[in-house]
Short mmCIF file of C-alpha atoms in Angstrom, two decimals:
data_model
loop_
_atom_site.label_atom_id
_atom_site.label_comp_id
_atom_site.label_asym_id
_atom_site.label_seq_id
_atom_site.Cartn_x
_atom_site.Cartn_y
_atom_site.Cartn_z
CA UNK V 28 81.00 83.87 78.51
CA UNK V 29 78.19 86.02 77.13
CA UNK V 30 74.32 85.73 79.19
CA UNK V 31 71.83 83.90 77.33
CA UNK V 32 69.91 85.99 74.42
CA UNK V 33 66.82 86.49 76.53
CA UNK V 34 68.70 87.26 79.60
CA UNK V 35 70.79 89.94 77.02
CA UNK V 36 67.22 91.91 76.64
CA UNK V 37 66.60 92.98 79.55
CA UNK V 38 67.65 96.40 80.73
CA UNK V 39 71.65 96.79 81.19
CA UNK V 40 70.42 98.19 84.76
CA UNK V 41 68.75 95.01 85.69
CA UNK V 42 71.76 92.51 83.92
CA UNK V 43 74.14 94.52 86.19
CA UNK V 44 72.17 93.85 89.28
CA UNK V 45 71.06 90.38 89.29
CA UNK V 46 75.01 89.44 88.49
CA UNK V 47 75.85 86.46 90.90
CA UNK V 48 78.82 85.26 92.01
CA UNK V 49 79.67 82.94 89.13
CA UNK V 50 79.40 85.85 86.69
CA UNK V 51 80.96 87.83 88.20
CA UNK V 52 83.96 85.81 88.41
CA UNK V 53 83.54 84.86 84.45
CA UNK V 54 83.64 88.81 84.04
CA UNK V 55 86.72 89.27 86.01
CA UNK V 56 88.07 85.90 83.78
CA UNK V 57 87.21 87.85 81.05
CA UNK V 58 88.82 91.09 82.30
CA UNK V 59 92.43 89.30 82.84
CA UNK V 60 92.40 88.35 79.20
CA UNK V 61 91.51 91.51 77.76
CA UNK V 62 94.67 93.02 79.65
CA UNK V 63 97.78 92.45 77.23
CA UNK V 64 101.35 93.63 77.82
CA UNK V 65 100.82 96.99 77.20
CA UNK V 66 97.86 97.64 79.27
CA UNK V 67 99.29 96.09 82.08
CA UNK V 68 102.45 98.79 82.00
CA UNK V 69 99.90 101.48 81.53
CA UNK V 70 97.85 100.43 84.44
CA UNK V 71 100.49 100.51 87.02
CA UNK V 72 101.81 103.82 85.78
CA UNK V 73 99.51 106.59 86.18
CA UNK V 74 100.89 109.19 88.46
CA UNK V 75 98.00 110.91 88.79
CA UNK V 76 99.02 114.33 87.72
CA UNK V 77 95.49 115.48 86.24
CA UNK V 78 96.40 116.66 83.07
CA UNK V 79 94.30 114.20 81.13
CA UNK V 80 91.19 116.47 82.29
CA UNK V 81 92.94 119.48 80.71
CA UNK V 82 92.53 117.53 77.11
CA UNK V 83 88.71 116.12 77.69
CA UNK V 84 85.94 117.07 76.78
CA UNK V 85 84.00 115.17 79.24
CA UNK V 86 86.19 116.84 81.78
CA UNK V 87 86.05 120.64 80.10
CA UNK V 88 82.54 120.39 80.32
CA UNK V 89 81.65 119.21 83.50
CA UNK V 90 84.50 119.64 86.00
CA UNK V 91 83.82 117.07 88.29
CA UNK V 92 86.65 114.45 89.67
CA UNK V 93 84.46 111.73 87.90
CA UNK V 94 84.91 112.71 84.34
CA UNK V 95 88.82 112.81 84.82
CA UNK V 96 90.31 110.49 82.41
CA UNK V 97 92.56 109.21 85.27
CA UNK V 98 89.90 108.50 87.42
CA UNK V 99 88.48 105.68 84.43
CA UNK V 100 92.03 104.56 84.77
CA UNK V 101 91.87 103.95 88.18
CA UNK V 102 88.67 101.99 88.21
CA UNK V 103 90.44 99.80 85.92
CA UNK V 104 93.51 99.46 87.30
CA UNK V 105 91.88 98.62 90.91
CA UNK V 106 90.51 95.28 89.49
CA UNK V 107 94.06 95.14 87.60
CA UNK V 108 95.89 95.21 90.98
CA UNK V 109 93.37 92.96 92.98
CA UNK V 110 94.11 90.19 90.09
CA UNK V 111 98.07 90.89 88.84
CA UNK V 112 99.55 92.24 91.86
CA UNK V 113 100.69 90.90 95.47
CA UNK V 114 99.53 93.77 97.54
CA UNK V 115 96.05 93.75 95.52
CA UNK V 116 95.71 90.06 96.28
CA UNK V 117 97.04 90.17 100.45
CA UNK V 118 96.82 93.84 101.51
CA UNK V 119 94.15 95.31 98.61
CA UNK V 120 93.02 98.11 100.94
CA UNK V 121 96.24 99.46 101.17
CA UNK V 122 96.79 99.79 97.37
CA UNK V 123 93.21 100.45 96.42
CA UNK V 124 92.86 97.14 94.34
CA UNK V 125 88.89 96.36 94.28
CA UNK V 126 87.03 93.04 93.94
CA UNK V 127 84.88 92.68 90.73
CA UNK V 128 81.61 93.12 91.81
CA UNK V 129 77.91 94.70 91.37
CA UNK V 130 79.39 98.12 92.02
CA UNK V 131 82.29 98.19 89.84
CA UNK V 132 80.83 97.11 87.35
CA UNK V 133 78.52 99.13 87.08
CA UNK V 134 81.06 102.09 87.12
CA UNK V 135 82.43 100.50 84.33
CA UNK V 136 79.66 100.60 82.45
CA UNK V 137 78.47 104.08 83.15
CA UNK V 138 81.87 105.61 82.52
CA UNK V 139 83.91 103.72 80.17
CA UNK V 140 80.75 103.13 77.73
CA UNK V 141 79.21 106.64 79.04
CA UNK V 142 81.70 108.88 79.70
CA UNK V 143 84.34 108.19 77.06
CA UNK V 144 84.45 108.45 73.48
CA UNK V 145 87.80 106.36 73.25
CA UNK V 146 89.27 109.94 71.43
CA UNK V 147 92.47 109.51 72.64
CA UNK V 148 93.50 113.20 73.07
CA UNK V 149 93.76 112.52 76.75
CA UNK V 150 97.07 110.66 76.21
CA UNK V 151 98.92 113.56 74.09
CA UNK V 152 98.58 114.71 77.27
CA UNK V 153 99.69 112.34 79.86
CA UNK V 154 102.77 112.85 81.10
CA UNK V 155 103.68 109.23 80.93
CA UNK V 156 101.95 108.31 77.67
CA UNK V 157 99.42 105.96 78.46
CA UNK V 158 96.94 104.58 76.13
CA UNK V 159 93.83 105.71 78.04
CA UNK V 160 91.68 104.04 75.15
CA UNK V 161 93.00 101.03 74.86
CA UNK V 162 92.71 100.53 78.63
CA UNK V 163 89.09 101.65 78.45
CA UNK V 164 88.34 99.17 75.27
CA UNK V 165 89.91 96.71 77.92
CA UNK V 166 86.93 97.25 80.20
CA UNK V 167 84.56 97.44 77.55
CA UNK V 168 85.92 93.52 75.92
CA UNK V 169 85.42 92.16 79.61
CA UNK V 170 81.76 93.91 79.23
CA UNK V 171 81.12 92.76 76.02
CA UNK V 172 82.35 89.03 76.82
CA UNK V 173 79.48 88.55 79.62
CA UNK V 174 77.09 90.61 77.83
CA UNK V 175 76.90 93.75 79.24
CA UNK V 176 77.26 95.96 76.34
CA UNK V 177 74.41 99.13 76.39
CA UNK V 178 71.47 98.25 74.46
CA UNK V 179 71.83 100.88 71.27
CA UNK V 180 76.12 99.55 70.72
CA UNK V 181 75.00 96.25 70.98
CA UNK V 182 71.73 95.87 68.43
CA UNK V 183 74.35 98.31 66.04
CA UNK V 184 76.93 95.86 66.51
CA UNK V 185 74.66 93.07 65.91
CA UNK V 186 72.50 94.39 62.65
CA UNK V 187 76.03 94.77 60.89
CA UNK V 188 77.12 91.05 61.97
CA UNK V 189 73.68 89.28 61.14
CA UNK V 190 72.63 91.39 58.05
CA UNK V 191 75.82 92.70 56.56
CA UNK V 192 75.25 96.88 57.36
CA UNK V 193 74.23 98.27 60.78
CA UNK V 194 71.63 99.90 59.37
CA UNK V 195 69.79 95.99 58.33
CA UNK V 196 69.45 97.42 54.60
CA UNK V 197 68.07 94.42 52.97
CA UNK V 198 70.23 93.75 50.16
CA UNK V 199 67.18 94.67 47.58
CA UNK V 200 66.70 98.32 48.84
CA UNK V 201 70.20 99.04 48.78
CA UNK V 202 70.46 97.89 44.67
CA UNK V 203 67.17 100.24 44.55
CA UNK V 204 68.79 103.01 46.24
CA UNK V 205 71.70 102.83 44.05
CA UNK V 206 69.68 102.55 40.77
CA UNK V 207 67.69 105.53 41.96
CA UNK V 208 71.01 107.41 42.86
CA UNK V 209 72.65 106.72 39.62
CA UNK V 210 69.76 108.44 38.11
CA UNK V 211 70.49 111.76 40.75
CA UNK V 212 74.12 111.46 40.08
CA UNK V 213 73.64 111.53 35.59
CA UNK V 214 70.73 114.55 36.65
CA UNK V 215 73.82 116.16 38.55
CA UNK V 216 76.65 115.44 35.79
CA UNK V 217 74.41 116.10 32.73
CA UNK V 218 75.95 112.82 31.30
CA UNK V 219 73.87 109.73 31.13
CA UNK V 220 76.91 107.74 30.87
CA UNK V 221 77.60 108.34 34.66
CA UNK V 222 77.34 105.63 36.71
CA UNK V 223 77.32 104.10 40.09
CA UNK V 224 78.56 100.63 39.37
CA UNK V 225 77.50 97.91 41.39
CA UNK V 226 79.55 94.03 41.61
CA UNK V 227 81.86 95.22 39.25
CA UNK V 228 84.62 92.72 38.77
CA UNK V 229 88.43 93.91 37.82
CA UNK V 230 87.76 97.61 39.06
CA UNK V 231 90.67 99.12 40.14
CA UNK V 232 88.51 100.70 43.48
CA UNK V 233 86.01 98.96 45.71
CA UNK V 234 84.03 102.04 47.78
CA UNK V 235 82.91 101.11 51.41
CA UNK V 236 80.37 103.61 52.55
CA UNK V 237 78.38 104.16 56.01
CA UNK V 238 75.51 103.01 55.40
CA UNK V 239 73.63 106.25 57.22
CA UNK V 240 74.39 107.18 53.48
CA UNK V 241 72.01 105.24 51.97
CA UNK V 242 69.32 106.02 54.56
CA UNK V 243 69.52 109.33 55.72
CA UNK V 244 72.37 111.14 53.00
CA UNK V 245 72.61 109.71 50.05
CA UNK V 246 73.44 113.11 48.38
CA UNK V 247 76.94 112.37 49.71
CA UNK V 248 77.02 109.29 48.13
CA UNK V 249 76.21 110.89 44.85
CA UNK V 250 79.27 113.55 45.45
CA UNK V 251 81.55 110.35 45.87
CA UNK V 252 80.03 108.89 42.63
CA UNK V 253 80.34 112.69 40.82
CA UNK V 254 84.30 112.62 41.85
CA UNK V 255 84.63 109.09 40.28
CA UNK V 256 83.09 110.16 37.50
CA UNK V 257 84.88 113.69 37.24
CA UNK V 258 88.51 111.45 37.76
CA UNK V 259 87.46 108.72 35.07
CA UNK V 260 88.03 106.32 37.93
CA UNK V 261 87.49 102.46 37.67
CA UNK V 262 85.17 101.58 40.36
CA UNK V 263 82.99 99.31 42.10
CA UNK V 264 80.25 99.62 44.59
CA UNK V 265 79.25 96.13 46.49
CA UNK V 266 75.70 94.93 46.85
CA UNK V 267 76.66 92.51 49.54
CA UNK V 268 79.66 94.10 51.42
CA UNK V 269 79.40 98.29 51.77
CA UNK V 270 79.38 98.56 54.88
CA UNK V 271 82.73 101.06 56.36
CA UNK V 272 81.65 100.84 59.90
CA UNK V 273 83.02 98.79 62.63
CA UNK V 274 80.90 98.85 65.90
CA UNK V 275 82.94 95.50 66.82
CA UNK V 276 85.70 97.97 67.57
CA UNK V 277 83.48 100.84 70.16
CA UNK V 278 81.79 97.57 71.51
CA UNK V 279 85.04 96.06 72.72
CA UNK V 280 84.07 93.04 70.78
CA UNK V 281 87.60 92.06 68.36
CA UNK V 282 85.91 88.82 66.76
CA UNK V 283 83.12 90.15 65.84
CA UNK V 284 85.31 93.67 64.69
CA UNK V 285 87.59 90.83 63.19
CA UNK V 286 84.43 89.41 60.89
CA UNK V 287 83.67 92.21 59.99
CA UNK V 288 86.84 93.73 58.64
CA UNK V 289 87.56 90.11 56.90
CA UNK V 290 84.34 90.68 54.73
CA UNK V 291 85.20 93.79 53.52
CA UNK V 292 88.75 92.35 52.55
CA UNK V 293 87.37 89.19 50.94
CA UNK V 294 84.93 90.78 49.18
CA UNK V 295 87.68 92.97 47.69
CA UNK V 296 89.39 89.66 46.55
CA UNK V 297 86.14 88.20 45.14
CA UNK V 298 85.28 91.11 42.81
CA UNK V 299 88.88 91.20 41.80
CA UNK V 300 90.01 94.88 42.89
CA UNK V 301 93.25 96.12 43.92
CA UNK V 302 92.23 98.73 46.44
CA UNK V 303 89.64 98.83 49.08
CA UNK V 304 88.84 102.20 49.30
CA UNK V 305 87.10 103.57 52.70
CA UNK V 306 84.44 106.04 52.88
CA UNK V 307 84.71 109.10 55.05
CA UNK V 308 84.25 107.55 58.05
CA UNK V 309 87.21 108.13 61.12
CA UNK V 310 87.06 104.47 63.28
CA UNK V 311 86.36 102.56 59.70
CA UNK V 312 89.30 104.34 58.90
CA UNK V 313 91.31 103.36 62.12
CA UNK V 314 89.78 100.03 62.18
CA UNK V 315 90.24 98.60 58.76
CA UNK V 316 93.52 100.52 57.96
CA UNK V 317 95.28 100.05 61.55
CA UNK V 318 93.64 97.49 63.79
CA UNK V 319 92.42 94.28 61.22
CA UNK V 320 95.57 92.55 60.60
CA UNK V 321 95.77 92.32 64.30
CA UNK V 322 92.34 90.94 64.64
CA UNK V 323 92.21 88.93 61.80
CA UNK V 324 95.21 87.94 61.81
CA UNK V 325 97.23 88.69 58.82
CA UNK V 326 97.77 91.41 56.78
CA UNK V 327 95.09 92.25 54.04
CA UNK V 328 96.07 90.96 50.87
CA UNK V 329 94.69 94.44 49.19
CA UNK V 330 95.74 98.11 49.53
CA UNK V 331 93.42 99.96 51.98
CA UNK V 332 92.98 103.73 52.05
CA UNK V 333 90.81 106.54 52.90
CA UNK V 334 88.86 107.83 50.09
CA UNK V 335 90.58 111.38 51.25
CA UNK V 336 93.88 109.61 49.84
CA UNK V 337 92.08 109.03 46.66
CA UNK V 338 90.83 112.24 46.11
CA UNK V 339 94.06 113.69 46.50
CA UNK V 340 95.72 111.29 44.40
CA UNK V 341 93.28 112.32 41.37
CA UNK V 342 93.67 115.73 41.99
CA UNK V 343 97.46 116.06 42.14
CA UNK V 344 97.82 114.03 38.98
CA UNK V 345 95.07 116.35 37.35
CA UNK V 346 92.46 113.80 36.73
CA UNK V 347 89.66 116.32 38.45
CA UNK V 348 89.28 119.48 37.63
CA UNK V 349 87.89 121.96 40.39
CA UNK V 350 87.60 125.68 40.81
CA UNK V 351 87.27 126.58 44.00
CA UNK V 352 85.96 130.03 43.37
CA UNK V 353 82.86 127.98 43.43
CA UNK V 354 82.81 127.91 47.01
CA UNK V 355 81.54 130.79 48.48
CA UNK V 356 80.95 130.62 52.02
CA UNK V 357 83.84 130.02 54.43
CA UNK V 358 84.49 126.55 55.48
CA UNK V 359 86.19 125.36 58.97
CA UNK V 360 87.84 121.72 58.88
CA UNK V 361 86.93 119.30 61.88
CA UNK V 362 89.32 116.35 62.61
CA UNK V 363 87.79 113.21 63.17
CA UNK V 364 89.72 111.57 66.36
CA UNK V 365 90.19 108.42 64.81
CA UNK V 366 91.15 109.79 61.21
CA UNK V 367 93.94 112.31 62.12
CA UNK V 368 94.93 111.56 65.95
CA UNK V 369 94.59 108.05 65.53
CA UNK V 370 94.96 107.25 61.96
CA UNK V 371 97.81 109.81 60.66
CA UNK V 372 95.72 111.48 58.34
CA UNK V 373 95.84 115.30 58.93
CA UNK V 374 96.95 116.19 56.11
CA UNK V 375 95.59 115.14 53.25
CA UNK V 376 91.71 116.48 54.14
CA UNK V 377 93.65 120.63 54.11
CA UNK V 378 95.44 119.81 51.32
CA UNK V 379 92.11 118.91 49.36
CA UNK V 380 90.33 121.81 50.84
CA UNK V 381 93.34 123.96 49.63
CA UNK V 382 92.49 123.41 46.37
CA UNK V 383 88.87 123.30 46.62
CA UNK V 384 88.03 126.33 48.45
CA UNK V 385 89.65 130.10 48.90
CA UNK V 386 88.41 130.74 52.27
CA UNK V 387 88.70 128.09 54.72
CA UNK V 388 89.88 128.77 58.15
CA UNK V 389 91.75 126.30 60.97
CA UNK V 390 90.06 125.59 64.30
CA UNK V 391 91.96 126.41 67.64
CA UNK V 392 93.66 123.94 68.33
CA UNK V 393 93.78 121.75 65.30
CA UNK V 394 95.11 118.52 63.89
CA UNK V 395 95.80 115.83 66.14
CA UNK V 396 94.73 118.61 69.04
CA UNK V 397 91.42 118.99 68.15
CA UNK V 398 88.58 118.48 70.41
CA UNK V 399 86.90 115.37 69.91
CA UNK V 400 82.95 116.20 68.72
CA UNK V 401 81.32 113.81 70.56
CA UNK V 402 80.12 110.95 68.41
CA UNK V 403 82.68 108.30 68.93
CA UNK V 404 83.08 105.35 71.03
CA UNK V 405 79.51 104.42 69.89
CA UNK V 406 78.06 107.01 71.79
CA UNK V 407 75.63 108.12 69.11
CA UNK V 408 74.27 104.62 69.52
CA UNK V 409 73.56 104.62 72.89
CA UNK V 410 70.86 106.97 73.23
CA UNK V 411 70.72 106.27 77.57
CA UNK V 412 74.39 109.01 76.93
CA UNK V 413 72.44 111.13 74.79
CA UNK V 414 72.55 114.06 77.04
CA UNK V 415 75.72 114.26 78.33
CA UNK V 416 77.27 113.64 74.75
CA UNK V 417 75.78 116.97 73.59
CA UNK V 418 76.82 118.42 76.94
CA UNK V 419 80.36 117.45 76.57
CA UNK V 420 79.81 118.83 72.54
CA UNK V 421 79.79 121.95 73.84
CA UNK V 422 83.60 122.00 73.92
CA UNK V 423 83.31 121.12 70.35
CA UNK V 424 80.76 123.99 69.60
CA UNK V 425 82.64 126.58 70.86
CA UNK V 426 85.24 126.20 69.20
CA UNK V 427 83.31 125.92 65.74
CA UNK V 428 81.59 129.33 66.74
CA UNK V 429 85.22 131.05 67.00
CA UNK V 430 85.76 130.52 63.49
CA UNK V 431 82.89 132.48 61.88
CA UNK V 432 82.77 129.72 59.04
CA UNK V 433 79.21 129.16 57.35
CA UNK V 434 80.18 125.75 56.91
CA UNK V 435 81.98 123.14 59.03
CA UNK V 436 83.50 120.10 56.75
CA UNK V 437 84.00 116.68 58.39
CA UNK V 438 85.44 113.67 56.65
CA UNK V 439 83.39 111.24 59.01
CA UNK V 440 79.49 110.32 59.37
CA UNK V 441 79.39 109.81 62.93
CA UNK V 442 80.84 113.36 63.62
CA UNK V 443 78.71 114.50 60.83
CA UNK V 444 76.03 113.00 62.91
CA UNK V 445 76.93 114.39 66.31
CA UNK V 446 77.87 117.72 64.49
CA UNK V 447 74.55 118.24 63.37
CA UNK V 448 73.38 118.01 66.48
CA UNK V 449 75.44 120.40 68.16
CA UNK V 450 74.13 122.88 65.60
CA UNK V 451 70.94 122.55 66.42
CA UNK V 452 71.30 122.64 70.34
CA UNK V 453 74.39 125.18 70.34
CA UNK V 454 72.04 127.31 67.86
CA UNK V 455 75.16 127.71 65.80
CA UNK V 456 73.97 128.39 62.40
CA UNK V 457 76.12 126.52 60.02
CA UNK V 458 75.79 123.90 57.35
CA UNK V 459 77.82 120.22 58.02
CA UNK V 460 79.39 118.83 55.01
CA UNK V 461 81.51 115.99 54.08
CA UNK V 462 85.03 116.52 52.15
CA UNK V 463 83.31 114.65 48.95
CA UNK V 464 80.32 117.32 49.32
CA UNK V 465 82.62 120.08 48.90
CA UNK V 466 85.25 118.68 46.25
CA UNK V 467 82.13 117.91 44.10
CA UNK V 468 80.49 121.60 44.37
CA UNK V 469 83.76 122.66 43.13
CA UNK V 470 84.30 120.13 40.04
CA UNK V 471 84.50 121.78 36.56
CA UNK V 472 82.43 119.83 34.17
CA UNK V 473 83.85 119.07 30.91
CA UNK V 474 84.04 122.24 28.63
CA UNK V 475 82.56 122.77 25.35
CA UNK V 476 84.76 122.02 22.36
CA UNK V 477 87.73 123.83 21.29
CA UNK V 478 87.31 125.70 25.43
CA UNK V 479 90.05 125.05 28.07
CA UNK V 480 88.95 124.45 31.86
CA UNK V 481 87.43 127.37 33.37
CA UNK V 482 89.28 130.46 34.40
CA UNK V 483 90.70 129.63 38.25
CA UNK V 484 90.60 125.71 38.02
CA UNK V 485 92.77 123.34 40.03
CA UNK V 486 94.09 120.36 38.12
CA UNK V 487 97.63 119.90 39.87
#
């Protein structure tokens, strides 16, 4: 049961104070329904090795028992065994089960919102396997449920549900931006024929984008547009329905993730499209690709992908032409959490940067091993984490100074975001692109007549 909408503005410090009995009993209400099968296993099998703080950054960074991922665990699974087990409910000192009150509550709050970006690196490491995230997102849904999400997630979360972006775009500056961009992406292409479509019905490709794009990078958004253009790709851009993020997901919130998901999927249907194509964006990815059938309930009745997936597509069947001698600084390939360990996809973003550039170097360790950046689990959002997220970056910024690349290339916003960041406080003097930034440097634009593609272009 969520607190009343006044009651939901004042400080989270306050909410989690004044707490009385009854709501704290809705919370722990809540808490038993947010535990399903698999979380229950989970939380009565850690064995409390500590290896989870060998694979967190949290931990790496600030070696202190409280970062561990196990000890989040075990503030979960203490209200877990006070609830679901007989010890927990007759002997709960004994078995460390805990009532759910003021105090563990607010431990919830301050290290499953604050101290955890959901990455899930920490269980390639367990030596049991647990799902560490999904037992923290089970925290964060009782949270969410009685209104106790911090203040940044939940005003995010909301924008996207009440105004259809989490950046509240109104729908007449985002046709203005596009118009405007169209004009940036025919000054780019030298062909006034290139377009950014908008509502198009029968396109083969509806493109979801973060709408950070819009505001704060819409040169990426004119790469995208360039490769579309470059492939001879049917496509569609949405004026109502854009938006790639899903904040329903880092809040713990699934109907709201659920809604969100389902309007991306029925405005694919409405325009007519056969593919919903996502923008570079890692829990989009996860969320619309992996987790919607489960929340809305079905199985989307279009193909979804990663734009990555598209981009390869065109360039193995030689629909874009690139030369990657047009890259000249050496690029180092970050792997968004939820897009590679998460979501499978680690390697279609090196096989496009195979092709694109020819000097790119791996990070150590890479692929589904690579450190989490710091940006997920909503904590660029929640600005009260702000320090410690750029404290536990510095995991992430080490390793990016190792490589000696000029430029470090990130298929996702939010790391783009965080990654930005880090390069400014880490002093680490290198440019943050996206994968669409750097396939369009490299495109080859159409040759004169009677010329063949330029010496050193990739077309298979």
């Amino acid at each position: 049961m969520s607190q009343p909408a006044d009651a939901r503005r004042a400080p989270l410090e306050e909410r989690v104070r004044t707490l009385g009995a009854d709501d704290l009993a809705r919370l722990a209400e809540a808490f038993d329904r947010a535990v399903g099968g698999r979380e229950a296993v989970d939380l009565n099998a850690c064995v409390h090795c500590g290896l989870c703080a060998e694979a967190c950054h949290y931990a790496l960074a600030d070696p202190t028992p409280g970062t561990l991922p196990a000890h989040k665990v075990e503030l979960v699974a203490s209200a877990y065994r006070r609830s679901a087990t007989f010890l927990g409910k007759y002997l709960p000192a004994m078995v460390g089960a805990r009532d759910v009150d003021r105090a563990l509550v607010e431990a919830w709050v301050d290290e499953c919102f604050g101290r955890c970006t959901m990455c899930g690196r920490c269980t390639l490491h367990c030596t049991v396997g647990l799902d560490i995230p999904a037992i923290v997102r089970a925290a964060r849904r009782a949270l969410a449920e009685c209104g106790l999400v911090p203040a940044g997630l939940d005003s995010t979360l909301a924008s996207a549900v009440e105004t259809g972006n989490n950046m509240a775009i109104p729908k007449d500056e985002w046709v203005a931006t596009v118009a405007w961009l169209e004009e940036e992406l025919q000054a780019e292409t030298g062909d006034p024929a290139a377009r950014l479509p908008l509502d198009q019905a029968g396109a083969d490709l509806l493109y979801a984008i973060n709408p950070r794009e819009a505001k704060f990078f819409p040169m990426s958004l004119v790469a995208a547009g360039a490769i579309f253009h470059a492939a001879g790709a049917s496509w569609t851009l949405s004026s109502d329905s854009y938006d790639v993020t899903n904040y329903g997901l880092f809040a713990g919130d699934p109907a709201k993730a659920g809604e969100l998901s389902r309007r991306l999927v029925d405005e694919a249907v409405r325009l007519g499209v056969k593919t919903l194509v996502l923008g570079e964006c890692g829990h989009g990815f996860v969320a619309h690709r992996w987790l919607a059938p489960e929340w809305i309930g079905e199985r989307p009745s279009v193909q979804v992908c990663s734009v990555l997936e598209v981009i390869a597509g065109f360039l193995r069947e030689g629909r874009l032409v690139i030369d990657p001698a047009k890259t000249k600084k050496r690029l180092t390939l970050h792997d968004p959490c939820n897009l590679v360990r998460q979501g499978g996809l680690a390697d279609v973003p090196r096989e496009i940067l195979s092709r694109a550039t020819p000097d790119w170097v791996e990070m150590t360790p890479n692929r589904e091993q690579n450190y989490c950046c710091g940006g997920g689990g909503g904590q660029l959002s929640m600005s009260r984490y702000a320090k410690r997220r750029l404290e536990a970056g510095r995991i992430k910024a080490e390793q990016i100074r190792a490589t000696a690349a000029d430029v470090v290339v990130a298929p996702c916003h939010n790391c783009i975001d965080q990654l930005t960041e880090l390069n400014k406080e880490y002093r680490l003097g290198v440019d943050v692109k996206t994968v669409c930034e750097v396939v369009a440097d490299a495109i080859v634009r159409a040759p004169a007549a009677g010329t063949g593609p330029a010496a050193g272009a990739v077309t298979t």
